[in-house]
Amino acid sequence: MSDVFITIDTEFSAGGYFSGTGGPVTDRAVFCTIDGKSHGLGFLLETFELHGIRVTFFIEAAHTHVLGVEPMKPAVNAILDAGHDIQLHIHPMWLQRDIGPGVQINDSMEKISVEKAKEAFEVGLHAFDAWGVPTPIAFRAGNLQMGRNAYAAMETFGIPVSSSLGLAIHDPADPSLRLSSGVHQIGKVLEVPVLTYRQFGIGRFARPKNLTVTGCGTRETAEVLNKAWRAGMEDIVLLTHPFEFIKRSNRCYDQIHINRVNQVRLMQLCHHIASTDTLNCMTFTAKHPHWSSGGVRHTSSISAPMIASVQRIVENKLNDWLTWY
């Protein structure tokens, strides 16, 4: 049986904050409420409850350096009340002191110093304590941009697991961090990457792709999960965000509408996992003891079948064309 980790990076949008043209977007980027109904976090929690599965939310916590701990607390409480796993997510841009037109923003844990990384973890761990969340055992870097200095900072704070690599989203400068799946020892940290597979194509079209809700078709996701199981892949990490289940007009979320294609994709994914005896939905907290005793596990690469990739292209084009409905 393969364990599938549905991971949800839950974060606020900077909006126009760093350019000095507006403020951050908080509830609207997480709950995504339309006509009194949450189509972001609320939709996710309802869907997981309907299918009886538990998942891991990576909660972005560096924003508390600017906004304090209160804005994210309703989301944290809702996730805890639903019985899901919460782990640490950091976008280091929130530690930046200079804002205004033309200011360069560093939002990469790959390019951060050890000292700055430690500062980010201190802010994040303080937020977890204030929210009443158990000390995290896992971490995810913003934008899946991760580097050796950040791993070293994790060791300082005793955070044993990372899920911060996704080669199609970000190709690390360090060749040793180009990891597509499995469980890998990096210093004292275990890295469990977001699954990278190869989409069907010839030449430059046969590119890597990460397993996500917004980027992968309904059939393609099911086929990739099944191929991963047949290949003996024990751990399969999938990435999504609450805001992927709505469509927004701009980074300030001035207009939002339901993303019906992505909502159907998530429901079909949960149904597929719940209805098979080869896949099991797992959380990072539940799997950590096994990882810590089981050591490093490398797995072979997999690719998506041609017809599934074609269907995904059609689905995504349809989703792009039906921008507002």
mmCIF file of C-alpha atoms in Angstrom:
data_model
loop_
_atom_site.group_PDB
_atom_site.id
_atom_site.type_symbol
_atom_site.label_atom_id
_atom_site.label_comp_id
_atom_site.label_asym_id
_atom_site.label_seq_id
_atom_site.Cartn_x
_atom_site.Cartn_y
_atom_site.Cartn_z
ATOM 1 C CA MET A 1 0.000 0.000 0.000
ATOM 2 C CA SER A 2 1.168 3.548 -0.754
ATOM 3 C CA ASP A 3 0.617 6.447 1.620
ATOM 4 C CA VAL A 4 -0.710 9.607 -0.026
ATOM 5 C CA PHE A 5 -0.072 12.918 1.715
ATOM 6 C CA ILE A 6 -2.495 15.638 0.638
ATOM 7 C CA THR A 7 -0.703 18.769 1.803
ATOM 8 C CA ILE A 8 -2.292 22.216 1.834
ATOM 9 C CA ASP A 9 -0.073 25.284 2.009
ATOM 10 C CA THR A 10 -2.291 27.741 3.857
ATOM 11 C CA GLU A 11 -1.098 31.319 3.562
ATOM 12 C CA PHE A 12 -2.040 34.955 3.196
ATOM 13 C CA SER A 13 -1.314 36.960 0.060
ATOM 14 C CA ALA A 14 0.993 39.958 0.335
ATOM 15 C CA GLY A 15 -1.337 41.819 -2.029
ATOM 16 C CA GLY A 16 0.067 45.304 -2.484
ATOM 17 C CA TYR A 17 1.891 45.378 0.850
ATOM 18 C CA PHE A 18 5.499 45.251 -0.341
ATOM 19 C CA SER A 19 4.955 47.713 -3.168
ATOM 20 C CA GLY A 20 3.291 50.140 -0.760
ATOM 21 C CA THR A 21 0.103 50.128 -2.829
ATOM 22 C CA GLY A 22 -2.152 48.250 -0.420
ATOM 23 C CA GLY A 23 -2.353 45.781 2.402
ATOM 24 C CA PRO A 24 -2.050 42.007 2.699
ATOM 25 C CA VAL A 25 -5.027 39.802 1.839
ATOM 26 C CA THR A 26 -5.922 37.633 4.836
ATOM 27 C CA ASP A 27 -9.287 35.822 5.231
ATOM 28 C CA ARG A 28 -10.184 36.276 1.578
ATOM 29 C CA ALA A 29 -7.077 34.295 0.523
ATOM 30 C CA VAL A 30 -7.759 31.411 2.935
ATOM 31 C CA PHE A 31 -11.519 31.088 3.412
ATOM 32 C CA CYS A 32 -12.319 32.459 -0.084
ATOM 33 C CA THR A 33 -15.916 33.230 0.921
ATOM 34 C CA ILE A 34 -18.470 33.765 -1.845
ATOM 35 C CA ASP A 35 -22.100 34.561 -0.984
ATOM 36 C CA GLY A 36 -21.543 33.492 2.609
ATOM 37 C CA LYS A 37 -19.917 30.131 1.791
ATOM 38 C CA SER A 38 -16.213 29.313 2.087
ATOM 39 C CA HIS A 39 -14.928 27.877 -1.183
ATOM 40 C CA GLY A 40 -11.335 27.700 0.074
ATOM 41 C CA LEU A 41 -10.632 26.258 3.505
ATOM 42 C CA GLY A 42 -14.300 25.515 4.192
ATOM 43 C CA PHE A 43 -14.658 23.534 0.970
ATOM 44 C CA LEU A 44 -11.491 21.577 1.767
ATOM 45 C CA LEU A 45 -12.605 20.651 5.284
ATOM 46 C CA GLU A 46 -16.071 19.612 4.091
ATOM 47 C CA THR A 47 -14.605 17.448 1.320
ATOM 48 C CA PHE A 48 -12.132 15.695 3.607
ATOM 49 C CA GLU A 49 -14.829 15.062 6.211
ATOM 50 C CA LEU A 50 -17.173 13.644 3.574
ATOM 51 C CA HIS A 51 -14.543 11.090 2.545
ATOM 52 C CA GLY A 52 -13.294 10.368 6.059
ATOM 53 C CA ILE A 53 -9.666 11.301 5.426
ATOM 54 C CA ARG A 54 -7.117 13.345 7.381
ATOM 55 C CA VAL A 55 -4.508 15.554 5.753
ATOM 56 C CA THR A 56 -1.625 17.892 6.585
ATOM 57 C CA PHE A 57 -1.949 21.664 6.477
ATOM 58 C CA PHE A 58 1.326 23.598 6.246
ATOM 59 C CA ILE A 59 0.416 26.913 7.887
ATOM 60 C CA GLU A 60 2.469 29.941 6.856
ATOM 61 C CA ALA A 61 3.625 31.613 10.070
ATOM 62 C CA ALA A 62 6.232 34.257 9.162
ATOM 63 C CA HIS A 63 3.406 36.683 8.327
ATOM 64 C CA THR A 64 2.859 37.059 12.091
ATOM 65 C CA HIS A 65 6.019 39.200 12.121
ATOM 66 C CA VAL A 66 3.926 41.849 10.329
ATOM 67 C CA LEU A 67 0.302 40.996 11.145
ATOM 68 C CA GLY A 68 0.461 39.316 14.557
ATOM 69 C CA VAL A 69 -1.064 35.941 15.437
ATOM 70 C CA GLU A 70 -4.767 36.814 15.388
ATOM 71 C CA PRO A 71 -5.594 36.949 11.640
ATOM 72 C CA MET A 72 -4.723 33.278 11.011
ATOM 73 C CA LYS A 73 -6.199 31.974 14.270
ATOM 74 C CA PRO A 74 -9.740 31.288 12.906
ATOM 75 C CA ALA A 75 -8.265 29.096 10.161
ATOM 76 C CA VAL A 76 -5.982 27.294 12.604
ATOM 77 C CA ASN A 77 -8.905 26.638 14.960
ATOM 78 C CA ALA A 78 -11.072 25.309 12.131
ATOM 79 C CA ILE A 79 -8.329 22.905 11.029
ATOM 80 C CA LEU A 80 -7.666 21.701 14.590
ATOM 81 C CA ASP A 81 -11.376 21.260 15.281
ATOM 82 C CA ALA A 82 -11.640 19.081 12.163
ATOM 83 C CA GLY A 83 -8.839 16.824 13.448
ATOM 84 C CA HIS A 84 -6.220 17.535 10.806
ATOM 85 C CA ASP A 85 -2.440 17.753 11.061
ATOM 86 C CA ILE A 86 -0.745 21.175 11.175
ATOM 87 C CA GLN A 87 2.904 21.749 10.239
ATOM 88 C CA LEU A 88 5.094 24.809 9.618
ATOM 89 C CA HIS A 89 5.316 26.783 6.380
ATOM 90 C CA ILE A 90 7.426 29.927 5.950
ATOM 91 C CA HIS A 91 7.632 32.637 3.302
ATOM 92 C CA PRO A 92 10.676 34.666 4.402
ATOM 93 C CA MET A 93 9.470 37.775 2.548
ATOM 94 C CA TRP A 94 7.474 38.664 5.668
ATOM 95 C CA LEU A 95 10.713 39.310 7.564
ATOM 96 C CA GLN A 96 11.727 42.039 5.133
ATOM 97 C CA ARG A 97 11.843 45.457 6.730
ATOM 98 C CA ASP A 98 11.932 47.658 3.615
ATOM 99 C CA ILE A 99 8.790 48.115 1.538
ATOM 100 C CA GLY A 100 7.867 50.480 -1.256
ATOM 101 C CA PRO A 101 8.062 50.810 -5.064
ATOM 102 C CA GLY A 102 11.083 49.108 -6.598
ATOM 103 C CA VAL A 103 12.184 47.293 -3.435
ATOM 104 C CA GLN A 104 13.572 43.819 -4.157
ATOM 105 C CA ILE A 105 11.810 41.056 -2.252
ATOM 106 C CA ASN A 106 13.624 37.908 -1.107
ATOM 107 C CA ASP A 107 11.092 35.127 -0.643
ATOM 108 C CA SER A 108 13.506 32.234 -0.989
ATOM 109 C CA MET A 109 14.666 29.930 1.793
ATOM 110 C CA GLU A 110 17.271 28.740 -0.724
ATOM 111 C CA LYS A 111 19.034 32.103 -0.730
ATOM 112 C CA ILE A 112 18.741 32.905 2.961
ATOM 113 C CA SER A 113 21.559 32.978 5.528
ATOM 114 C CA VAL A 114 21.569 30.575 8.461
ATOM 115 C CA GLU A 115 20.980 33.510 10.814
ATOM 116 C CA LYS A 116 17.995 34.779 8.819
ATOM 117 C CA ALA A 117 16.603 31.258 8.566
ATOM 118 C CA LYS A 118 16.851 30.904 12.347
ATOM 119 C CA GLU A 119 14.986 34.204 12.731
ATOM 120 C CA ALA A 120 12.226 32.889 10.465
ATOM 121 C CA PHE A 121 11.903 29.671 12.469
ATOM 122 C CA GLU A 122 11.797 31.621 15.731
ATOM 123 C CA VAL A 123 8.897 33.703 14.419
ATOM 124 C CA GLY A 124 7.099 30.613 13.174
ATOM 125 C CA LEU A 125 7.524 28.605 16.357
ATOM 126 C CA HIS A 126 6.334 31.539 18.448
ATOM 127 C CA ALA A 127 3.179 31.691 16.317
ATOM 128 C CA PHE A 128 2.552 27.958 16.762
ATOM 129 C CA ASP A 129 2.865 28.370 20.517
ATOM 130 C CA ALA A 130 0.459 31.333 20.496
ATOM 131 C CA TRP A 131 -2.048 29.396 18.374
ATOM 132 C CA GLY A 132 -1.908 26.408 20.707
ATOM 133 C CA VAL A 133 -0.615 24.117 17.949
ATOM 134 C CA PRO A 134 1.768 21.244 18.814
ATOM 135 C CA THR A 135 5.423 21.935 18.020
ATOM 136 C CA PRO A 136 5.861 21.100 14.317
ATOM 137 C CA ILE A 137 7.768 18.015 13.261
ATOM 138 C CA ALA A 138 7.719 19.051 9.580
ATOM 139 C CA PHE A 139 8.490 22.173 7.554
ATOM 140 C CA ARG A 140 7.841 23.430 4.032
ATOM 141 C CA ALA A 141 9.701 26.306 2.423
ATOM 142 C CA GLY A 142 7.734 28.917 0.506
ATOM 143 C CA ASN A 143 7.747 28.455 -3.275
ATOM 144 C CA LEU A 144 9.475 25.073 -2.683
ATOM 145 C CA GLN A 145 12.769 26.969 -2.629
ATOM 146 C CA MET A 146 14.986 25.225 -0.110
ATOM 147 C CA GLY A 147 18.709 25.350 0.637
ATOM 148 C CA ARG A 148 21.384 23.966 2.913
ATOM 149 C CA ASN A 149 21.271 26.935 5.283
ATOM 150 C CA ALA A 150 17.584 26.362 5.952
ATOM 151 C CA TYR A 151 18.205 22.656 6.628
ATOM 152 C CA ALA A 152 20.927 23.665 9.095
ATOM 153 C CA ALA A 153 18.494 26.006 10.858
ATOM 154 C CA MET A 154 15.940 23.191 11.070
ATOM 155 C CA GLU A 155 18.523 21.085 12.902
ATOM 156 C CA THR A 156 19.023 23.893 15.412
ATOM 157 C CA PHE A 157 15.334 23.846 16.298
ATOM 158 C CA GLY A 158 14.991 20.070 16.180
ATOM 159 C CA ILE A 159 12.505 19.955 13.278
ATOM 160 C CA PRO A 160 13.180 16.500 11.801
ATOM 161 C CA VAL A 161 11.220 16.443 8.502
ATOM 162 C CA SER A 162 11.028 18.704 5.469
ATOM 163 C CA SER A 163 8.796 18.572 2.411
ATOM 164 C CA SER A 164 10.314 21.504 0.574
ATOM 165 C CA LEU A 165 11.372 20.254 -2.847
ATOM 166 C CA GLY A 166 9.349 20.057 -6.056
ATOM 167 C CA LEU A 167 11.540 20.029 -9.135
ATOM 168 C CA ALA A 168 8.945 21.232 -11.643
ATOM 169 C CA ILE A 169 8.035 24.190 -9.437
ATOM 170 C CA HIS A 170 11.614 25.088 -8.531
ATOM 171 C CA ASP A 171 14.858 23.498 -9.725
ATOM 172 C CA PRO A 172 17.398 23.846 -6.893
ATOM 173 C CA ALA A 173 20.827 25.287 -7.631
ATOM 174 C CA ASP A 174 22.350 22.514 -5.509
ATOM 175 C CA PRO A 175 22.343 19.358 -7.683
ATOM 176 C CA SER A 176 22.206 17.125 -4.593
ATOM 177 C CA LEU A 177 18.763 18.562 -3.780
ATOM 178 C CA ARG A 178 17.205 17.569 -7.113
ATOM 179 C CA LEU A 179 15.042 14.898 -5.525
ATOM 180 C CA SER A 180 11.799 13.765 -7.118
ATOM 181 C CA SER A 181 10.298 11.444 -4.496
ATOM 182 C CA GLY A 182 11.154 9.087 -1.647
ATOM 183 C CA VAL A 183 12.697 9.895 1.750
ATOM 184 C CA HIS A 184 16.209 11.363 1.821
ATOM 185 C CA GLN A 185 18.646 12.184 4.616
ATOM 186 C CA ILE A 186 20.017 15.742 4.436
ATOM 187 C CA GLY A 187 22.163 16.264 7.502
ATOM 188 C CA LYS A 188 19.866 15.390 10.383
ATOM 189 C CA VAL A 189 16.707 16.215 8.404
ATOM 190 C CA LEU A 190 14.577 13.815 6.373
ATOM 191 C CA GLU A 191 13.361 15.351 3.107
ATOM 192 C CA VAL A 192 10.109 14.002 1.634
ATOM 193 C CA PRO A 193 9.648 15.895 -1.667
ATOM 194 C CA VAL A 194 6.423 16.740 -3.439
ATOM 195 C CA LEU A 195 6.185 14.050 -6.115
ATOM 196 C CA THR A 196 7.793 14.948 -9.432
ATOM 197 C CA TYR A 197 6.840 12.828 -12.450
ATOM 198 C CA ARG A 198 7.274 13.234 -16.174
ATOM 199 C CA GLN A 199 4.335 14.337 -18.249
ATOM 200 C CA PHE A 200 3.935 12.694 -21.625
ATOM 201 C CA GLY A 201 5.717 14.449 -24.450
ATOM 202 C CA ILE A 202 8.558 14.366 -26.944
ATOM 203 C CA GLY A 203 11.718 16.420 -26.588
ATOM 204 C CA ARG A 204 11.164 19.663 -24.720
ATOM 205 C CA PHE A 205 7.507 18.730 -24.125
ATOM 206 C CA ALA A 206 8.487 15.746 -21.938
ATOM 207 C CA ARG A 207 8.979 17.990 -18.956
ATOM 208 C CA PRO A 208 8.816 17.228 -15.238
ATOM 209 C CA LYS A 209 5.574 17.982 -13.417
ATOM 210 C CA ASN A 210 4.691 18.121 -9.745
ATOM 211 C CA LEU A 211 1.617 16.409 -8.391
ATOM 212 C CA THR A 212 -0.824 19.232 -7.648
ATOM 213 C CA VAL A 213 -4.567 19.764 -7.858
ATOM 214 C CA THR A 214 -4.425 22.860 -10.021
ATOM 215 C CA GLY A 215 -1.824 21.533 -12.456
ATOM 216 C CA CYS A 216 -2.886 17.905 -12.917
ATOM 217 C CA GLY A 217 -5.977 16.489 -14.561
ATOM 218 C CA THR A 218 -8.472 14.242 -12.800
ATOM 219 C CA ARG A 219 -7.532 11.090 -14.715
ATOM 220 C CA GLU A 220 -3.848 12.028 -14.778
ATOM 221 C CA THR A 221 -3.714 12.228 -10.960
ATOM 222 C CA ALA A 222 -5.389 8.830 -10.595
ATOM 223 C CA GLU A 223 -3.041 7.264 -13.161
ATOM 224 C CA VAL A 224 0.053 8.746 -11.503
ATOM 225 C CA LEU A 225 -1.054 7.500 -8.078
ATOM 226 C CA ASN A 226 -1.674 4.027 -9.437
ATOM 227 C CA LYS A 227 1.669 3.927 -11.264
ATOM 228 C CA ALA A 228 3.447 5.129 -8.134
ATOM 229 C CA TRP A 229 1.867 2.298 -6.144
ATOM 230 C CA ARG A 230 2.795 -0.271 -8.769
ATOM 231 C CA ALA A 231 6.378 1.055 -8.740
ATOM 232 C CA GLY A 232 6.541 0.405 -5.000
ATOM 233 C CA MET A 233 6.502 4.060 -4.008
ATOM 234 C CA GLU A 234 5.666 4.126 -0.313
ATOM 235 C CA ASP A 235 5.181 7.893 0.121
ATOM 236 C CA ILE A 236 3.408 10.162 -2.385
ATOM 237 C CA VAL A 237 3.166 13.881 -1.579
ATOM 238 C CA LEU A 238 0.596 16.093 -3.341
ATOM 239 C CA LEU A 239 0.441 19.888 -3.017
ATOM 240 C CA THR A 240 -2.485 22.304 -3.078
ATOM 241 C CA HIS A 241 -3.647 25.636 -1.560
ATOM 242 C CA PRO A 242 -7.058 26.903 -0.405
ATOM 243 C CA PHE A 243 -7.021 29.644 -3.067
ATOM 244 C CA GLU A 244 -6.793 27.066 -5.870
ATOM 245 C CA PHE A 245 -10.504 26.372 -5.471
ATOM 246 C CA ILE A 246 -11.537 29.869 -6.462
ATOM 247 C CA LYS A 247 -10.538 32.141 -9.322
ATOM 248 C CA ARG A 248 -9.283 35.609 -8.511
ATOM 249 C CA SER A 249 -9.053 38.673 -10.709
ATOM 250 C CA ASN A 250 -5.727 39.841 -9.257
ATOM 251 C CA ARG A 251 -3.336 39.404 -6.343
ATOM 252 C CA CYS A 252 -5.572 41.586 -4.178
ATOM 253 C CA TYR A 253 -8.553 39.237 -4.684
ATOM 254 C CA ASP A 254 -10.796 42.129 -5.773
ATOM 255 C CA GLN A 255 -13.106 39.657 -7.519
ATOM 256 C CA ILE A 256 -13.331 35.953 -6.775
ATOM 257 C CA HIS A 257 -15.430 33.176 -8.292
ATOM 258 C CA ILE A 258 -15.688 29.422 -7.769
ATOM 259 C CA ASN A 259 -13.139 27.234 -9.565
ATOM 260 C CA ARG A 260 -15.428 24.326 -10.319
ATOM 261 C CA VAL A 261 -12.837 22.324 -12.250
ATOM 262 C CA ASN A 262 -10.422 22.231 -9.312
ATOM 263 C CA GLN A 263 -13.203 21.505 -6.849
ATOM 264 C CA VAL A 264 -14.249 18.479 -8.886
ATOM 265 C CA ARG A 265 -10.615 17.378 -9.116
ATOM 266 C CA LEU A 266 -10.232 17.368 -5.332
ATOM 267 C CA MET A 267 -13.484 15.485 -4.813
ATOM 268 C CA GLN A 268 -12.471 12.876 -7.385
ATOM 269 C CA LEU A 269 -9.018 12.557 -5.790
ATOM 270 C CA CYS A 270 -10.509 11.929 -2.345
ATOM 271 C CA HIS A 271 -13.020 9.455 -3.780
ATOM 272 C CA HIS A 272 -10.241 7.600 -5.604
ATOM 273 C CA ILE A 273 -8.121 7.264 -2.448
ATOM 274 C CA ALA A 274 -11.068 6.290 -0.259
ATOM 275 C CA SER A 275 -12.346 3.653 -2.688
ATOM 276 C CA THR A 276 -9.118 1.708 -3.274
ATOM 277 C CA ASP A 277 -7.211 -0.704 -1.061
ATOM 278 C CA THR A 278 -3.851 0.273 -2.588
ATOM 279 C CA LEU A 279 -3.765 3.888 -1.377
ATOM 280 C CA ASN A 280 -4.031 5.279 2.126
ATOM 281 C CA CYS A 281 -4.326 8.966 3.069
ATOM 282 C CA MET A 282 -1.690 9.765 5.696
ATOM 283 C CA THR A 283 -0.450 12.771 7.706
ATOM 284 C CA PHE A 284 3.113 13.816 8.450
ATOM 285 C CA THR A 285 2.647 13.455 12.197
ATOM 286 C CA ALA A 286 1.286 9.923 11.837
ATOM 287 C CA LYS A 287 4.095 8.809 9.490
ATOM 288 C CA HIS A 288 7.011 10.468 11.302
ATOM 289 C CA PRO A 289 7.755 7.565 13.706
ATOM 290 C CA HIS A 290 7.999 5.164 10.766
ATOM 291 C CA TRP A 291 10.261 7.512 8.813
ATOM 292 C CA SER A 292 12.545 8.072 11.790
ATOM 293 C CA SER A 293 13.077 4.330 12.194
ATOM 294 C CA GLY A 294 13.017 3.320 8.539
ATOM 295 C CA GLY A 295 15.869 5.364 7.106
ATOM 296 C CA VAL A 296 16.326 6.626 3.572
ATOM 297 C CA ARG A 297 14.180 5.279 0.731
ATOM 298 C CA HIS A 298 14.833 6.117 -2.904
ATOM 299 C CA THR A 299 12.271 5.381 -5.592
ATOM 300 C CA SER A 300 12.301 5.176 -9.370
ATOM 301 C CA SER A 301 10.832 7.896 -11.566
ATOM 302 C CA ILE A 302 7.375 7.561 -13.113
ATOM 303 C CA SER A 303 5.572 9.195 -16.020
ATOM 304 C CA ALA A 304 1.958 9.971 -16.849
ATOM 305 C CA PRO A 305 0.224 8.091 -19.688
ATOM 306 C CA MET A 306 -0.306 10.017 -22.919
ATOM 307 C CA ILE A 307 -4.107 10.048 -22.892
ATOM 308 C CA ALA A 308 -4.222 11.272 -19.279
ATOM 309 C CA SER A 309 -1.828 14.130 -20.077
ATOM 310 C CA VAL A 310 -3.910 15.113 -23.096
ATOM 311 C CA GLN A 311 -7.081 15.131 -21.012
ATOM 312 C CA ARG A 312 -5.347 17.349 -18.448
ATOM 313 C CA ILE A 313 -4.368 19.826 -21.147
ATOM 314 C CA VAL A 314 -7.992 19.983 -22.300
ATOM 315 C CA GLU A 315 -9.254 20.379 -18.719
ATOM 316 C CA ASN A 316 -6.809 23.203 -17.992
ATOM 317 C CA LYS A 317 -7.596 25.021 -21.223
ATOM 318 C CA LEU A 318 -11.289 24.747 -20.454
ATOM 319 C CA ASN A 319 -10.659 26.070 -16.972
ATOM 320 C CA ASP A 320 -8.700 29.022 -18.416
ATOM 321 C CA TRP A 321 -11.389 29.865 -20.948
ATOM 322 C CA LEU A 322 -14.225 29.680 -18.428
ATOM 323 C CA THR A 323 -12.669 32.413 -16.310
ATOM 324 C CA TRP A 324 -15.853 33.756 -14.728
ATOM 325 C CA TYR A 325 -19.033 31.786 -14.262
#
